[in-house]
Amino acid sequence: MEHKVAVFRKEHFNAAHRLFCADWSDQKNMTVFGPCANPNYHGHNYELVVQVNGMPDAQTGFVINTKDLSNIVQEEIISRFDHKNLNLDTTEFKNLNPTAENIAIVIYNLIRPRINKELDLKIRLYETERNFVDYPA
Ligand code: NI
């Protein structure tokens, strides 16, 4: 029984964003970021998969209690970002482009302190069905 197990918890949240560099023209922003540069913002249905790897506890058989993991994700991520404009309504993305990459890093950093140090944490974030990122890579 000396083998690590991966535990996954799926959640989702809806949020608006705009990707842009303030010192670029609207045209250059549209060229680089496409519709995600729309000045009036737009929404995504983000699918979040939180992965925790570790040894099952000898007594409970759990790597992590998924109820506890769900509560952590609700408290740290969903309540913070769901139905928010990431650029305007959050401190995390005031000065950070809310790309899927950056959102995944921010989510990792918010959850990591709440997870036992002996457990590994990975974040997978789907911005669309076809576009998703993993952090850490
Ligand atoms: Ni977008």
JSON list of C-alpha atoms and ligand atoms in Angstrom, two decimals:
[
{"chain": "A", "resi": 1, "resn": "MET", "atom": "CA", "xyz": [0.00, 0.00, 0.00]},
{"chain": "A", "resi": 2, "resn": "GLU", "atom": "CA", "xyz": [3.02, 2.30, -0.39]},
{"chain": "A", "resi": 3, "resn": "HIS", "atom": "CA", "xyz": [1.69, 3.92, -3.52]},
{"chain": "A", "resi": 4, "resn": "LYS", "atom": "CA", "xyz": [0.47, 7.42, -4.10]},
{"chain": "A", "resi": 5, "resn": "VAL", "atom": "CA", "xyz": [-3.09, 7.93, -5.28]},
{"chain": "A", "resi": 6, "resn": "ALA", "atom": "CA", "xyz": [-4.43, 10.93, -7.22]},
{"chain": "A", "resi": 7, "resn": "VAL", "atom": "CA", "xyz": [-7.71, 12.42, -5.99]},
{"chain": "A", "resi": 8, "resn": "PHE", "atom": "CA", "xyz": [-9.65, 14.83, -8.22]},
{"chain": "A", "resi": 9, "resn": "ARG", "atom": "CA", "xyz": [-12.35, 17.37, -7.45]},
{"chain": "A", "resi": 10, "resn": "LYS", "atom": "CA", "xyz": [-14.18, 19.14, -10.28]},
{"chain": "A", "resi": 11, "resn": "GLU", "atom": "CA", "xyz": [-15.81, 22.52, -9.84]},
{"chain": "A", "resi": 12, "resn": "HIS", "atom": "CA", "xyz": [-16.84, 25.27, -12.18]},
{"chain": "A", "resi": 13, "resn": "PHE", "atom": "CA", "xyz": [-17.27, 28.98, -12.14]},
{"chain": "A", "resi": 14, "resn": "ASN", "atom": "CA", "xyz": [-18.40, 31.65, -14.57]},
{"chain": "A", "resi": 15, "resn": "ALA", "atom": "CA", "xyz": [-16.37, 34.80, -14.92]},
{"chain": "A", "resi": 16, "resn": "ALA", "atom": "CA", "xyz": [-15.79, 37.68, -17.30]},
{"chain": "A", "resi": 17, "resn": "HIS", "atom": "CA", "xyz": [-12.42, 38.91, -18.43]},
{"chain": "A", "resi": 18, "resn": "ARG", "atom": "CA", "xyz": [-10.50, 40.89, -20.96]},
{"chain": "A", "resi": 19, "resn": "LEU", "atom": "CA", "xyz": [-6.97, 40.08, -22.10]},
{"chain": "A", "resi": 20, "resn": "PHE", "atom": "CA", "xyz": [-4.97, 43.13, -23.12]},
{"chain": "A", "resi": 21, "resn": "CYS", "atom": "CA", "xyz": [-1.76, 45.04, -22.68]},
{"chain": "A", "resi": 22, "resn": "ALA", "atom": "CA", "xyz": [-2.52, 48.62, -21.71]},
{"chain": "A", "resi": 23, "resn": "ASP", "atom": "CA", "xyz": [0.36, 50.08, -23.71]},
{"chain": "A", "resi": 24, "resn": "TRP", "atom": "CA", "xyz": [-0.73, 48.38, -26.95]},
{"chain": "A", "resi": 25, "resn": "SER", "atom": "CA", "xyz": [-3.28, 49.71, -29.45]},
{"chain": "A", "resi": 26, "resn": "ASP", "atom": "CA", "xyz": [-6.75, 48.13, -29.61]},
{"chain": "A", "resi": 27, "resn": "GLN", "atom": "CA", "xyz": [-5.75, 46.70, -32.97]},
{"chain": "A", "resi": 28, "resn": "LYS", "atom": "CA", "xyz": [-2.60, 45.03, -31.67]},
{"chain": "A", "resi": 29, "resn": "ASN", "atom": "CA", "xyz": [-4.53, 43.65, -28.67]},
{"chain": "A", "resi": 30, "resn": "MET", "atom": "CA", "xyz": [-7.13, 42.18, -31.04]},
{"chain": "A", "resi": 31, "resn": "THR", "atom": "CA", "xyz": [-4.38, 40.68, -33.21]},
{"chain": "A", "resi": 32, "resn": "VAL", "atom": "CA", "xyz": [-2.67, 39.00, -30.26]},
{"chain": "A", "resi": 33, "resn": "PHE", "atom": "CA", "xyz": [-5.61, 38.09, -28.01]},
{"chain": "A", "resi": 34, "resn": "GLY", "atom": "CA", "xyz": [-8.47, 37.80, -30.53]},
{"chain": "A", "resi": 35, "resn": "PRO", "atom": "CA", "xyz": [-12.01, 38.06, -29.13]},
{"chain": "A", "resi": 36, "resn": "CYS", "atom": "CA", "xyz": [-10.57, 37.82, -25.59]},
{"chain": "A", "resi": 37, "resn": "ALA", "atom": "CA", "xyz": [-9.38, 41.43, -26.10]},
{"chain": "A", "resi": 38, "resn": "ASN", "atom": "CA", "xyz": [-12.96, 42.72, -26.55]},
{"chain": "A", "resi": 39, "resn": "PRO", "atom": "CA", "xyz": [-12.93, 46.06, -24.64]},
{"chain": "A", "resi": 40, "resn": "ASN", "atom": "CA", "xyz": [-16.40, 45.38, -23.19]},
{"chain": "A", "resi": 41, "resn": "TYR", "atom": "CA", "xyz": [-15.35, 42.03, -21.68]},
{"chain": "A", "resi": 42, "resn": "HIS", "atom": "CA", "xyz": [-16.90, 38.59, -22.23]},
{"chain": "A", "resi": 43, "resn": "GLY", "atom": "CA", "xyz": [-17.53, 35.49, -20.16]},
{"chain": "A", "resi": 44, "resn": "HIS", "atom": "CA", "xyz": [-16.19, 31.97, -19.92]},
{"chain": "A", "resi": 45, "resn": "ASN", "atom": "CA", "xyz": [-17.54, 28.88, -18.18]},
{"chain": "A", "resi": 46, "resn": "TYR", "atom": "CA", "xyz": [-14.37, 27.79, -16.45]},
{"chain": "A", "resi": 47, "resn": "GLU", "atom": "CA", "xyz": [-14.03, 24.13, -15.48]},
{"chain": "A", "resi": 48, "resn": "LEU", "atom": "CA", "xyz": [-11.60, 23.61, -12.64]},
{"chain": "A", "resi": 49, "resn": "VAL", "atom": "CA", "xyz": [-10.04, 20.26, -11.74]},
{"chain": "A", "resi": 50, "resn": "VAL", "atom": "CA", "xyz": [-8.10, 20.21, -8.49]},
{"chain": "A", "resi": 51, "resn": "GLN", "atom": "CA", "xyz": [-5.80, 17.19, -8.12]},
{"chain": "A", "resi": 52, "resn": "VAL", "atom": "CA", "xyz": [-4.27, 16.07, -4.83]},
{"chain": "A", "resi": 53, "resn": "ASN", "atom": "CA", "xyz": [-1.68, 13.25, -4.83]},
{"chain": "A", "resi": 54, "resn": "GLY", "atom": "CA", "xyz": [-0.55, 11.37, -1.77]},
{"chain": "A", "resi": 55, "resn": "MET", "atom": "CA", "xyz": [-0.65, 8.20, 0.32]},
{"chain": "A", "resi": 56, "resn": "PRO", "atom": "CA", "xyz": [-4.05, 7.12, 1.64]},
{"chain": "A", "resi": 57, "resn": "ASP", "atom": "CA", "xyz": [-4.21, 7.62, 5.41]},
{"chain": "A", "resi": 58, "resn": "ALA", "atom": "CA", "xyz": [-3.80, 4.31, 7.29]},
{"chain": "A", "resi": 59, "resn": "GLN", "atom": "CA", "xyz": [-7.01, 4.82, 9.30]},
{"chain": "A", "resi": 60, "resn": "THR", "atom": "CA", "xyz": [-9.41, 6.68, 6.99]},
{"chain": "A", "resi": 61, "resn": "GLY", "atom": "CA", "xyz": [-8.12, 5.37, 3.67]},
{"chain": "A", "resi": 62, "resn": "PHE", "atom": "CA", "xyz": [-8.37, 8.94, 2.35]},
{"chain": "A", "resi": 63, "resn": "VAL", "atom": "CA", "xyz": [-5.61, 10.93, 0.66]},
{"chain": "A", "resi": 64, "resn": "ILE", "atom": "CA", "xyz": [-7.80, 13.92, 1.46]},
{"chain": "A", "resi": 65, "resn": "ASN", "atom": "CA", "xyz": [-11.44, 14.04, 2.47]},
{"chain": "A", "resi": 66, "resn": "THR", "atom": "CA", "xyz": [-13.17, 15.24, -0.71]},
{"chain": "A", "resi": 67, "resn": "LYS", "atom": "CA", "xyz": [-15.70, 17.13, 1.41]},
{"chain": "A", "resi": 68, "resn": "ASP", "atom": "CA", "xyz": [-12.83, 19.13, 2.93]},
{"chain": "A", "resi": 69, "resn": "LEU", "atom": "CA", "xyz": [-11.30, 19.65, -0.52]},
{"chain": "A", "resi": 70, "resn": "SER", "atom": "CA", "xyz": [-14.64, 20.84, -1.88]},
{"chain": "A", "resi": 71, "resn": "ASN", "atom": "CA", "xyz": [-14.99, 23.31, 1.00]},
{"chain": "A", "resi": 72, "resn": "ILE", "atom": "CA", "xyz": [-11.48, 24.67, 0.39]},
{"chain": "A", "resi": 73, "resn": "VAL", "atom": "CA", "xyz": [-12.21, 25.20, -3.32]},
{"chain": "A", "resi": 74, "resn": "GLN", "atom": "CA", "xyz": [-15.55, 26.88, -2.52]},
{"chain": "A", "resi": 75, "resn": "GLU", "atom": "CA", "xyz": [-14.04, 29.19, 0.07]},
{"chain": "A", "resi": 76, "resn": "GLU", "atom": "CA", "xyz": [-10.85, 30.14, -1.77]},
{"chain": "A", "resi": 77, "resn": "ILE", "atom": "CA", "xyz": [-11.88, 30.06, -5.43]},
{"chain": "A", "resi": 78, "resn": "ILE", "atom": "CA", "xyz": [-15.59, 29.86, -6.19]},
{"chain": "A", "resi": 79, "resn": "SER", "atom": "CA", "xyz": [-16.69, 32.50, -3.70]},
{"chain": "A", "resi": 80, "resn": "ARG", "atom": "CA", "xyz": [-13.87, 34.75, -4.90]},
{"chain": "A", "resi": 81, "resn": "PHE", "atom": "CA", "xyz": [-14.24, 34.43, -8.70]},
{"chain": "A", "resi": 82, "resn": "ASP", "atom": "CA", "xyz": [-17.71, 33.08, -9.60]},
{"chain": "A", "resi": 83, "resn": "HIS", "atom": "CA", "xyz": [-19.84, 35.66, -11.45]},
{"chain": "A", "resi": 84, "resn": "LYS", "atom": "CA", "xyz": [-17.07, 38.23, -11.17]},
{"chain": "A", "resi": 85, "resn": "ASN", "atom": "CA", "xyz": [-15.30, 40.37, -13.69]},
{"chain": "A", "resi": 86, "resn": "LEU", "atom": "CA", "xyz": [-11.75, 39.14, -13.11]},
{"chain": "A", "resi": 87, "resn": "ASN", "atom": "CA", "xyz": [-10.17, 42.40, -14.30]},
{"chain": "A", "resi": 88, "resn": "LEU", "atom": "CA", "xyz": [-12.43, 44.77, -12.38]},
{"chain": "A", "resi": 89, "resn": "ASP", "atom": "CA", "xyz": [-13.78, 42.85, -9.37]},
{"chain": "A", "resi": 90, "resn": "THR", "atom": "CA", "xyz": [-10.71, 41.00, -8.07]},
{"chain": "A", "resi": 91, "resn": "THR", "atom": "CA", "xyz": [-7.43, 42.16, -6.55]},
{"chain": "A", "resi": 92, "resn": "GLU", "atom": "CA", "xyz": [-5.56, 39.18, -8.04]},
{"chain": "A", "resi": 93, "resn": "PHE", "atom": "CA", "xyz": [-6.00, 40.35, -11.66]},
{"chain": "A", "resi": 94, "resn": "LYS", "atom": "CA", "xyz": [-5.90, 44.12, -11.23]},
{"chain": "A", "resi": 95, "resn": "ASN", "atom": "CA", "xyz": [-2.42, 44.12, -12.74]},
{"chain": "A", "resi": 96, "resn": "LEU", "atom": "CA", "xyz": [-2.18, 40.57, -14.11]},
{"chain": "A", "resi": 97, "resn": "ASN", "atom": "CA", "xyz": [-3.64, 39.43, -17.44]},
{"chain": "A", "resi": 98, "resn": "PRO", "atom": "CA", "xyz": [-6.36, 36.86, -16.58]},
{"chain": "A", "resi": 99, "resn": "THR", "atom": "CA", "xyz": [-5.19, 34.22, -19.05]},
{"chain": "A", "resi": 100, "resn": "ALA", "atom": "CA", "xyz": [-5.96, 30.59, -18.25]},
{"chain": "A", "resi": 101, "resn": "GLU", "atom": "CA", "xyz": [-2.26, 30.23, -17.38]},
{"chain": "A", "resi": 102, "resn": "ASN", "atom": "CA", "xyz": [-2.30, 33.06, -14.84]},
{"chain": "A", "resi": 103, "resn": "ILE", "atom": "CA", "xyz": [-5.68, 32.02, -13.39]},
{"chain": "A", "resi": 104, "resn": "ALA", "atom": "CA", "xyz": [-4.33, 28.49, -12.80]},
{"chain": "A", "resi": 105, "resn": "ILE", "atom": "CA", "xyz": [-1.24, 29.86, -11.01]},
{"chain": "A", "resi": 106, "resn": "VAL", "atom": "CA", "xyz": [-3.38, 32.16, -8.85]},
{"chain": "A", "resi": 107, "resn": "ILE", "atom": "CA", "xyz": [-5.72, 29.28, -7.98]},
{"chain": "A", "resi": 108, "resn": "TYR", "atom": "CA", "xyz": [-2.77, 27.06, -7.05]},
{"chain": "A", "resi": 109, "resn": "ASN", "atom": "CA", "xyz": [-1.31, 29.75, -4.78]},
{"chain": "A", "resi": 110, "resn": "LEU", "atom": "CA", "xyz": [-4.68, 30.29, -3.06]},
{"chain": "A", "resi": 111, "resn": "ILE", "atom": "CA", "xyz": [-5.28, 26.59, -2.41]},
{"chain": "A", "resi": 112, "resn": "ARG", "atom": "CA", "xyz": [-1.72, 25.42, -1.63]},
{"chain": "A", "resi": 113, "resn": "PRO", "atom": "CA", "xyz": [-1.59, 26.82, 1.94]},
{"chain": "A", "resi": 114, "resn": "ARG", "atom": "CA", "xyz": [-4.82, 24.94, 2.78]},
{"chain": "A", "resi": 115, "resn": "ILE", "atom": "CA", "xyz": [-3.48, 21.50, 1.74]},
{"chain": "A", "resi": 116, "resn": "ASN", "atom": "CA", "xyz": [-1.25, 19.29, 3.92]},
{"chain": "A", "resi": 117, "resn": "LYS", "atom": "CA", "xyz": [2.42, 19.82, 2.96]},
{"chain": "A", "resi": 118, "resn": "GLU", "atom": "CA", "xyz": [2.92, 16.08, 2.38]},
{"chain": "A", "resi": 119, "resn": "LEU", "atom": "CA", "xyz": [0.38, 16.15, -0.46]},
{"chain": "A", "resi": 120, "resn": "ASP", "atom": "CA", "xyz": [1.07, 17.29, -4.02]},
{"chain": "A", "resi": 121, "resn": "LEU", "atom": "CA", "xyz": [-1.34, 19.76, -5.63]},
{"chain": "A", "resi": 122, "resn": "LYS", "atom": "CA", "xyz": [-2.06, 20.21, -9.34]},
{"chain": "A", "resi": 123, "resn": "ILE", "atom": "CA", "xyz": [-4.51, 22.52, -11.05]},
{"chain": "A", "resi": 124, "resn": "ARG", "atom": "CA", "xyz": [-6.17, 21.92, -14.42]},
{"chain": "A", "resi": 125, "resn": "LEU", "atom": "CA", "xyz": [-8.27, 24.78, -15.75]},
{"chain": "A", "resi": 126, "resn": "TYR", "atom": "CA", "xyz": [-10.48, 24.60, -18.84]},
{"chain": "A", "resi": 127, "resn": "GLU", "atom": "CA", "xyz": [-11.28, 27.97, -20.40]},
{"chain": "A", "resi": 128, "resn": "THR", "atom": "CA", "xyz": [-13.17, 26.19, -23.18]},
{"chain": "A", "resi": 129, "resn": "GLU", "atom": "CA", "xyz": [-13.69, 22.50, -23.92]},
{"chain": "A", "resi": 130, "resn": "ARG", "atom": "CA", "xyz": [-10.67, 22.59, -26.19]},
{"chain": "A", "resi": 131, "resn": "ASN", "atom": "CA", "xyz": [-8.38, 25.00, -24.35]},
{"chain": "A", "resi": 132, "resn": "PHE", "atom": "CA", "xyz": [-7.00, 24.04, -20.98]},
{"chain": "A", "resi": 133, "resn": "VAL", "atom": "CA", "xyz": [-3.87, 24.43, -18.88]},
{"chain": "A", "resi": 134, "resn": "ASP", "atom": "CA", "xyz": [-2.10, 22.47, -16.15]},
{"chain": "A", "resi": 135, "resn": "TYR", "atom": "CA", "xyz": [-0.13, 24.01, -13.29]},
{"chain": "A", "resi": 136, "resn": "PRO", "atom": "CA", "xyz": [2.44, 23.03, -12.27]},
{"chain": "A", "resi": 137, "resn": "ALA", "atom": "CA", "xyz": [3.40, 21.78, -15.75]},
{"chain": "B", "resi": 1, "resn": "NI", "atom": "NI", "xyz": [-11.63, 35.06, -23.13]}
]
